mmCIF file of C-alpha atoms in Angstrom:
data_model
loop_
_atom_site.group_PDB
_atom_site.id
_atom_site.type_symbol
_atom_site.label_atom_id
_atom_site.label_comp_id
_atom_site.label_asym_id
_atom_site.label_seq_id
_atom_site.Cartn_x
_atom_site.Cartn_y
_atom_site.Cartn_z
ATOM 1 C CA UNK A 763 109.198 331.763 105.716
ATOM 2 C CA UNK A 764 109.200 329.580 102.693
ATOM 3 C CA UNK A 765 111.546 331.647 101.545
ATOM 4 C CA UNK A 766 114.227 331.688 104.519
ATOM 5 C CA UNK A 767 114.729 327.556 104.315
ATOM 6 C CA UNK A 768 116.671 328.098 100.992
ATOM 7 C CA UNK A 769 118.980 330.561 102.169
ATOM 8 C CA UNK A 770 119.578 328.331 105.407
ATOM 9 C CA UNK A 771 120.534 325.116 103.393
ATOM 10 C CA UNK A 772 123.001 326.911 101.808
ATOM 11 C CA UNK A 773 124.794 328.494 104.500
ATOM 12 C CA UNK A 774 125.149 325.277 106.005
ATOM 13 C CA UNK A 775 126.349 323.848 103.105
ATOM 14 C CA UNK A 776 129.046 326.600 102.906
ATOM 15 C CA UNK A 777 129.368 326.086 106.316
ATOM 16 C CA UNK A 778 130.366 322.662 106.084
ATOM 17 C CA UNK A 779 132.383 322.906 102.760
ATOM 18 C CA UNK A 780 134.400 324.944 104.746
ATOM 19 C CA UNK A 781 135.161 323.301 108.062
ATOM 20 C CA UNK A 782 136.121 319.879 105.570
ATOM 21 C CA UNK A 783 138.532 322.147 103.896
ATOM 22 C CA UNK A 784 140.136 323.473 107.232
ATOM 23 C CA UNK A 785 140.786 319.994 108.707
ATOM 24 C CA UNK A 786 142.835 318.908 105.517
ATOM 25 C CA UNK A 787 144.649 322.533 105.774
ATOM 26 C CA UNK A 788 145.217 321.667 109.489
ATOM 27 C CA UNK A 789 146.621 317.817 108.848
ATOM 28 C CA UNK A 790 149.151 317.509 105.762
ATOM 29 C CA UNK A 791 149.842 314.212 107.027
ATOM 30 C CA UNK A 792 146.191 313.090 105.993
ATOM 31 C CA UNK A 793 146.632 314.871 102.748
ATOM 32 C CA UNK A 794 150.305 313.359 101.765
ATOM 33 C CA UNK A 795 148.321 309.922 102.071
ATOM 34 C CA UNK A 796 144.954 311.069 100.241
ATOM 35 C CA UNK A 797 147.422 311.606 97.289
ATOM 36 C CA UNK A 798 150.023 308.567 97.814
ATOM 37 C CA UNK A 799 146.866 306.438 97.461
ATOM 38 C CA UNK A 800 144.770 307.732 94.509
ATOM 39 C CA UNK A 801 148.627 307.926 92.686
ATOM 40 C CA UNK A 802 149.070 304.080 93.398
ATOM 41 C CA UNK A 803 146.013 303.049 92.228
ATOM 42 C CA UNK A 804 146.077 304.965 88.891
ATOM 43 C CA UNK A 805 149.837 303.418 88.488
ATOM 44 C CA UNK A 806 148.278 300.236 88.761
ATOM 45 C CA UNK A 807 145.486 301.059 86.185
ATOM 46 C CA UNK A 808 147.831 302.366 84.194
ATOM 47 C CA UNK A 809 150.465 299.639 83.936
ATOM 48 C CA UNK A 810 148.938 296.519 84.948
ATOM 49 C CA UNK A 811 149.511 293.872 87.435
ATOM 50 C CA UNK A 812 152.660 294.455 89.599
ATOM 51 C CA UNK A 813 154.637 291.238 89.105
ATOM 52 C CA UNK A 814 154.884 291.778 85.122
ATOM 53 C CA UNK A 815 157.364 294.568 85.946
ATOM 54 C CA UNK A 816 159.356 291.566 87.503
ATOM 55 C CA UNK A 817 159.746 289.123 84.446
ATOM 56 C CA UNK A 818 163.759 288.625 83.350
ATOM 57 C CA UNK A 819 164.259 289.997 79.621
ATOM 58 C CA UNK A 820 166.079 287.748 77.366
ATOM 59 C CA UNK A 821 170.004 288.908 77.189
ATOM 60 C CA UNK A 822 173.147 286.373 76.336
ATOM 61 C CA UNK A 823 173.359 285.319 80.143
ATOM 62 C CA UNK A 824 169.546 283.848 79.838
ATOM 63 C CA UNK A 825 171.779 280.461 77.763
ATOM 64 C CA UNK A 826 171.722 277.680 80.214
ATOM 65 C CA UNK A 827 173.684 274.694 78.902
ATOM 66 C CA UNK A 828 173.759 271.387 80.422
ATOM 67 C CA UNK A 829 175.145 268.043 78.774
ATOM 68 C CA UNK A 830 172.925 265.133 78.533
ATOM 69 C CA UNK A 831 174.649 262.296 77.343
ATOM 70 C CA UNK A 832 174.225 258.726 77.449
ATOM 71 C CA UNK A 833 176.246 257.038 79.926
ATOM 72 C CA UNK A 834 176.521 254.273 77.679
ATOM 73 C CA UNK A 835 176.909 255.498 74.382
ATOM 74 C CA UNK A 836 180.600 256.304 73.921
ATOM 75 C CA UNK A 837 183.793 255.212 72.896
ATOM 76 C CA UNK A 838 186.849 254.341 74.694
ATOM 77 C CA UNK A 839 190.356 253.499 73.858
ATOM 78 C CA UNK A 840 191.916 250.746 75.409
ATOM 79 C CA UNK A 841 195.587 249.982 75.321
ATOM 80 C CA UNK A 842 196.631 247.157 73.029
ATOM 81 C CA UNK A 843 197.273 244.538 75.690
ATOM 82 C CA UNK A 844 193.786 244.917 77.003
ATOM 83 C CA UNK A 845 192.064 241.481 78.925
ATOM 84 C CA UNK A 846 189.381 241.485 77.310
ATOM 85 C CA UNK A 847 188.830 238.039 79.156
ATOM 86 C CA UNK A 848 188.409 240.455 82.073
ATOM 87 C CA UNK A 849 185.857 242.056 80.533
ATOM 88 C CA UNK A 850 182.039 241.833 82.435
ATOM 89 C CA UNK A 851 178.676 240.756 80.031
ATOM 90 C CA UNK A 852 176.943 243.172 77.919
ATOM 91 C CA UNK A 853 173.326 243.041 77.663
ATOM 92 C CA UNK A 854 171.975 242.804 74.480
ATOM 93 C CA UNK A 855 174.815 244.207 72.328
ATOM 94 C CA UNK A 856 175.120 247.280 74.434
ATOM 95 C CA UNK A 857 177.305 248.198 77.219
ATOM 96 C CA UNK A 858 175.784 247.619 80.769
ATOM 97 C CA UNK A 859 176.880 249.188 83.587
ATOM 98 C CA UNK A 860 179.504 246.901 84.846
ATOM 99 C CA UNK A 861 181.222 246.853 81.137
ATOM 100 C CA UNK A 862 181.525 250.672 81.842
ATOM 101 C CA UNK A 863 183.265 250.152 84.952
ATOM 102 C CA UNK A 864 185.145 247.847 83.158
ATOM 103 C CA UNK A 865 186.299 250.639 80.456
ATOM 104 C CA UNK A 866 186.575 253.693 82.825
ATOM 105 C CA UNK A 867 189.412 251.301 84.675
ATOM 106 C CA UNK A 868 190.971 249.844 81.953
ATOM 107 C CA UNK A 869 191.066 253.401 79.227
ATOM 108 C CA UNK A 870 190.342 256.591 78.308
ATOM 109 C CA UNK A 871 186.695 257.786 77.256
ATOM 110 C CA UNK A 872 186.821 259.981 73.702
ATOM 111 C CA UNK A 873 182.764 260.462 72.921
ATOM 112 C CA UNK A 874 182.276 260.498 69.188
ATOM 113 C CA UNK A 875 179.435 263.114 69.584
ATOM 114 C CA UNK A 876 178.650 265.184 72.579
ATOM 115 C CA UNK A 877 174.758 266.220 73.554
ATOM 116 C CA UNK A 878 174.127 269.217 74.775
ATOM 117 C CA UNK A 879 170.327 270.773 75.913
ATOM 118 C CA UNK A 880 170.362 274.287 75.307
ATOM 119 C CA UNK A 881 167.557 276.640 76.802
ATOM 120 C CA UNK A 882 166.530 280.158 77.090
ATOM 121 C CA UNK A 883 165.641 280.586 80.986
ATOM 122 C CA UNK A 884 164.120 284.406 80.076
ATOM 123 C CA UNK A 885 160.545 284.996 81.184
ATOM 124 C CA UNK A 886 160.147 287.815 78.357
ATOM 125 C CA UNK A 887 161.490 289.711 75.445
ATOM 126 C CA UNK A 888 163.324 288.337 72.235
ATOM 127 C CA UNK A 889 164.799 285.592 71.134
ATOM 128 C CA UNK A 890 167.858 284.212 71.484
ATOM 129 C CA UNK A 891 169.811 282.874 68.931
ATOM 130 C CA UNK A 892 172.755 280.180 69.054
ATOM 131 C CA UNK A 893 174.968 280.077 66.072
ATOM 132 C CA UNK A 894 177.827 279.708 64.847
ATOM 133 C CA UNK A 895 179.354 276.848 66.360
ATOM 134 C CA UNK A 896 183.334 276.177 66.387
ATOM 135 C CA UNK A 897 186.488 275.254 67.480
ATOM 136 C CA UNK A 898 188.855 277.263 69.360
ATOM 137 C CA UNK A 899 192.669 276.805 70.771
ATOM 138 C CA UNK A 900 192.474 273.360 68.291
ATOM 139 C CA UNK A 901 195.823 271.757 68.653
ATOM 140 C CA UNK A 902 196.608 268.538 66.497
ATOM 141 C CA UNK A 903 199.311 265.319 68.026
ATOM 142 C CA UNK A 904 200.167 262.071 66.709
ATOM 143 C CA UNK A 905 198.161 259.542 66.912
ATOM 144 C CA UNK A 906 198.285 256.885 69.811
ATOM 145 C CA UNK A 907 198.322 252.915 68.964
ATOM 146 C CA UNK A 908 195.339 252.253 70.854
ATOM 147 C CA UNK A 909 192.086 250.160 70.110
ATOM 148 C CA UNK A 910 188.767 251.572 69.822
ATOM 149 C CA UNK A 911 185.850 249.892 71.423
ATOM 150 C CA UNK A 912 182.661 251.398 70.723
ATOM 151 C CA UNK A 913 179.400 251.055 72.844
ATOM 152 C CA UNK A 914 176.266 251.888 70.348
ATOM 153 C CA UNK A 915 173.608 253.925 70.293
ATOM 154 C CA UNK A 916 169.887 253.155 69.990
ATOM 155 C CA UNK A 917 169.235 256.096 68.659
ATOM 156 C CA UNK A 918 167.961 259.853 70.045
ATOM 157 C CA UNK A 919 165.114 261.965 68.417
ATOM 158 C CA UNK A 920 164.293 265.615 68.274
ATOM 159 C CA UNK A 921 167.226 267.117 68.558
ATOM 160 C CA UNK A 922 169.789 268.743 65.636
ATOM 161 C CA UNK A 923 172.765 266.539 64.744
ATOM 162 C CA UNK A 924 176.178 268.849 63.516
ATOM 163 C CA UNK A 925 179.078 267.783 62.428
ATOM 164 C CA UNK A 926 182.105 269.706 62.476
ATOM 165 C CA UNK A 927 185.909 268.539 61.160
ATOM 166 C CA UNK A 928 187.721 270.251 63.488
ATOM 167 C CA UNK A 929 191.026 271.323 61.075
ATOM 168 C CA UNK A 930 188.610 271.755 58.066
ATOM 169 C CA UNK A 931 185.224 273.682 59.277
ATOM 170 C CA UNK A 932 184.881 277.437 60.039
ATOM 171 C CA UNK A 933 181.724 276.331 62.207
ATOM 172 C CA UNK A 934 179.724 273.033 62.831
ATOM 173 C CA UNK A 935 176.903 272.160 60.033
ATOM 174 C CA UNK A 936 174.019 270.959 61.129
ATOM 175 C CA UNK A 937 172.582 267.158 59.412
ATOM 176 C CA UNK A 938 169.510 267.524 57.399
ATOM 177 C CA UNK A 939 167.683 264.645 57.684
ATOM 178 C CA UNK A 940 165.615 264.887 54.487
ATOM 179 C CA UNK A 941 168.143 265.279 52.382
ATOM 180 C CA UNK A 942 170.783 263.879 54.351
ATOM 181 C CA UNK A 943 173.402 266.907 53.294
ATOM 182 C CA UNK A 944 174.249 269.785 55.421
ATOM 183 C CA UNK A 945 173.229 273.249 56.298
ATOM 184 C CA UNK A 946 173.945 276.255 58.782
ATOM 185 C CA UNK A 947 172.976 275.638 62.340
ATOM 186 C CA UNK A 948 171.195 278.478 63.905
ATOM 187 C CA UNK A 949 168.618 277.580 67.219
ATOM 188 C CA UNK A 950 166.642 280.495 67.898
ATOM 189 C CA UNK A 951 165.095 280.284 71.418
ATOM 190 C CA UNK A 952 162.494 282.374 72.921
ATOM 191 C CA UNK A 953 161.871 283.116 76.091
ATOM 192 C CA UNK A 954 161.340 279.151 78.500
ATOM 193 C CA UNK A 955 162.565 277.749 74.959
ATOM 194 C CA UNK A 956 164.542 274.607 75.267
ATOM 195 C CA UNK A 957 166.133 272.806 72.249
ATOM 196 C CA UNK A 958 169.362 270.241 72.307
ATOM 197 C CA UNK A 959 172.230 269.549 69.887
ATOM 198 C CA UNK A 960 173.981 266.631 69.184
ATOM 199 C CA UNK A 961 178.515 267.214 68.009
ATOM 200 C CA UNK A 962 179.812 264.958 66.300
ATOM 201 C CA UNK A 963 183.808 265.971 66.415
ATOM 202 C CA UNK A 964 185.182 264.729 63.281
ATOM 203 C CA UNK A 965 189.134 264.422 61.422
ATOM 204 C CA UNK A 966 191.259 262.288 59.859
ATOM 205 C CA UNK A 967 192.204 259.395 62.054
ATOM 206 C CA UNK A 968 195.936 260.296 61.271
ATOM 207 C CA UNK A 969 195.915 262.677 63.919
ATOM 208 C CA UNK A 970 194.329 263.468 67.281
ATOM 209 C CA UNK A 971 192.807 266.652 68.381
ATOM 210 C CA UNK A 972 192.436 268.665 71.678
ATOM 211 C CA UNK A 973 190.630 271.776 72.051
ATOM 212 C CA UNK A 974 187.498 273.791 73.291
ATOM 213 C CA UNK A 975 184.121 274.224 71.533
ATOM 214 C CA UNK A 976 182.384 277.454 71.720
ATOM 215 C CA UNK A 977 179.350 279.229 69.899
ATOM 216 C CA UNK A 978 178.488 282.773 69.366
ATOM 217 C CA UNK A 979 174.843 283.760 72.106
ATOM 218 C CA UNK A 980 173.243 286.609 70.778
ATOM 219 C CA UNK A 981 169.990 289.014 71.270
ATOM 220 C CA UNK A 982 169.542 292.373 69.248
ATOM 221 C CA UNK A 983 172.716 293.822 69.239
ATOM 222 C CA UNK A 984 174.222 291.815 72.209
ATOM 223 C CA UNK A 985 176.894 289.074 71.507
ATOM 224 C CA UNK A 986 178.752 286.717 73.633
ATOM 225 C CA UNK A 987 181.078 283.693 73.561
ATOM 226 C CA UNK A 988 180.356 280.744 75.156
ATOM 227 C CA UNK A 989 182.085 277.898 75.767
ATOM 228 C CA UNK A 990 179.877 274.348 75.570
ATOM 229 C CA UNK A 991 180.012 271.980 78.590
ATOM 230 C CA UNK A 992 181.923 269.033 77.019
ATOM 231 C CA UNK A 993 182.045 265.473 79.032
ATOM 232 C CA UNK A 994 180.333 267.613 82.032
ATOM 233 C CA UNK A 995 182.505 270.431 81.844
ATOM 234 C CA UNK A 996 184.207 273.287 79.555
ATOM 235 C CA UNK A 997 187.648 272.218 79.884
ATOM 236 C CA UNK A 998 187.674 271.657 76.490
ATOM 237 C CA UNK A 999 187.502 268.032 74.908
ATOM 238 C CA UNK A 1000 190.505 265.642 73.678
ATOM 239 C CA UNK A 1001 190.103 263.302 70.866
ATOM 240 C CA UNK A 1002 192.504 260.478 70.598
ATOM 241 C CA UNK A 1003 192.550 258.988 67.438
ATOM 242 C CA UNK A 1004 193.865 254.973 67.089
ATOM 243 C CA UNK A 1005 195.869 256.002 63.939
ATOM 244 C CA UNK A 1006 196.116 253.003 61.877
ATOM 245 C CA UNK A 1007 194.487 250.328 64.645
ATOM 246 C CA UNK A 1008 191.687 252.932 64.009
ATOM 247 C CA UNK A 1009 190.779 249.828 61.214
ATOM 248 C CA UNK A 1010 189.744 247.412 64.280
ATOM 249 C CA UNK A 1011 186.826 248.558 66.262
ATOM 250 C CA UNK A 1012 185.493 246.081 68.827
ATOM 251 C CA UNK A 1013 181.860 246.252 70.578
ATOM 252 C CA UNK A 1014 179.523 244.157 72.830
ATOM 253 C CA UNK A 1015 177.966 240.942 71.456
ATOM 254 C CA UNK A 1016 175.045 239.370 71.650
ATOM 255 C CA UNK A 1017 176.885 236.055 73.963
ATOM 256 C CA UNK A 1018 178.777 236.489 76.885
ATOM 257 C CA UNK A 1019 182.323 236.214 76.477
ATOM 258 C CA UNK A 1020 182.571 237.091 72.465
ATOM 259 C CA UNK A 1021 182.609 240.301 71.025
ATOM 260 C CA UNK A 1022 181.769 242.219 67.599
ATOM 261 C CA UNK A 1023 184.669 243.064 65.272
ATOM 262 C CA UNK A 1024 184.543 245.255 62.916
ATOM 263 C CA UNK A 1025 187.426 246.097 60.284
ATOM 264 C CA UNK A 1026 188.697 247.752 57.360
ATOM 265 C CA UNK A 1027 191.068 246.842 54.487
ATOM 266 C CA UNK A 1028 194.989 248.321 54.648
ATOM 267 C CA UNK A 1029 195.231 251.291 52.698
ATOM 268 C CA UNK A 1030 191.486 252.631 53.512
ATOM 269 C CA UNK A 1031 191.133 256.096 54.613
ATOM 270 C CA UNK A 1032 188.531 256.068 57.845
ATOM 271 C CA UNK A 1033 187.561 259.207 59.780
ATOM 272 C CA UNK A 1034 185.050 259.404 62.526
ATOM 273 C CA UNK A 1035 182.148 260.000 60.034
ATOM 274 C CA UNK A 1036 182.741 256.635 58.684
ATOM 275 C CA UNK A 1037 181.726 253.317 59.754
ATOM 276 C CA UNK A 1038 184.448 250.058 59.520
ATOM 277 C CA UNK A 1039 183.078 247.055 57.397
ATOM 278 C CA UNK A 1040 183.447 243.080 58.059
ATOM 279 C CA UNK A 1041 181.663 242.711 60.775
ATOM 280 C CA UNK A 1042 182.169 239.394 62.433
ATOM 281 C CA UNK A 1043 181.956 237.582 66.323
ATOM 282 C CA UNK A 1044 185.087 237.915 67.661
ATOM 283 C CA UNK A 1045 187.179 236.334 70.748
ATOM 284 C CA UNK A 1046 189.794 237.697 73.049
ATOM 285 C CA UNK A 1047 192.382 235.636 71.352
ATOM 286 C CA UNK A 1048 190.995 236.854 67.562
ATOM 287 C CA UNK A 1049 191.045 240.097 68.861
ATOM 288 C CA UNK A 1050 195.125 240.133 70.341
ATOM 289 C CA UNK A 1051 195.730 238.325 66.347
ATOM 290 C CA UNK A 1052 193.846 241.121 64.652
ATOM 291 C CA UNK A 1053 196.064 244.086 66.388
ATOM 292 C CA UNK A 1054 199.264 241.819 65.766
ATOM 293 C CA UNK A 1055 198.259 242.129 61.745
ATOM 294 C CA UNK A 1056 197.442 245.437 61.919
ATOM 295 C CA UNK A 1057 200.822 246.248 63.914
ATOM 296 C CA UNK A 1058 203.012 244.523 60.882
ATOM 297 C CA UNK A 1059 200.783 247.338 58.164
ATOM 298 C CA UNK A 1060 202.843 250.756 57.024
#
């Protein structure tokens, strides 16, 4: 009897296996479902968490650009007969909101520089390189008889300052804060990284300029050319020159009813990278007298 029990156990085991196999063979849907579960488990084990599969990779279209000009930091060109007596008072030598509104109604804004925020919106992948900032479709035309009104800046840190001489430089140069010289410009933005540029459009004040500012955006072998948003749009820029009247620049004063006037002597070669000299307080009458004096010079 002791010898029979093992035999019976073996037969029972064999029958049990055959019964289980028979059930699987009779139910193909159950077999497919079991294989699918096993396959999914293997895929998760090999590839990791599923959300990683949906991360966006770096490409030129990953670059977003947003103008970040300060509303109260700019320049305007005003007609020679502008009624400065009607201008509201500034605040501590800066252009207040009422001053900006008056300037917009009286003249035309010509920002001496443009501040643009650049960001790589990709979540993964290579760096995004931004370089070769340059003018396109450039046009030069005669200066206009206008008065420059300057809304001063209190400074801006953590920004790459670029100078672009519109009719000379093939591409913008970055100002080196240490040497005060210039060097080639390039931004390398990692996924999610952001950087700011401040672009100064330079040129002799004997000419006005219009056109677009473009840059190359590259990642790997992919390169695209994009237009920078100037004044909040991509329609281009218009740099109106004051010609000989650029010898005079007017800005807000610390005292209500008065202004700060900076002048340069006749024959001075002035461009947007140089500053006027001889700063002094002036009244609306003084401004008209200075305009009349400059008008008489060649």
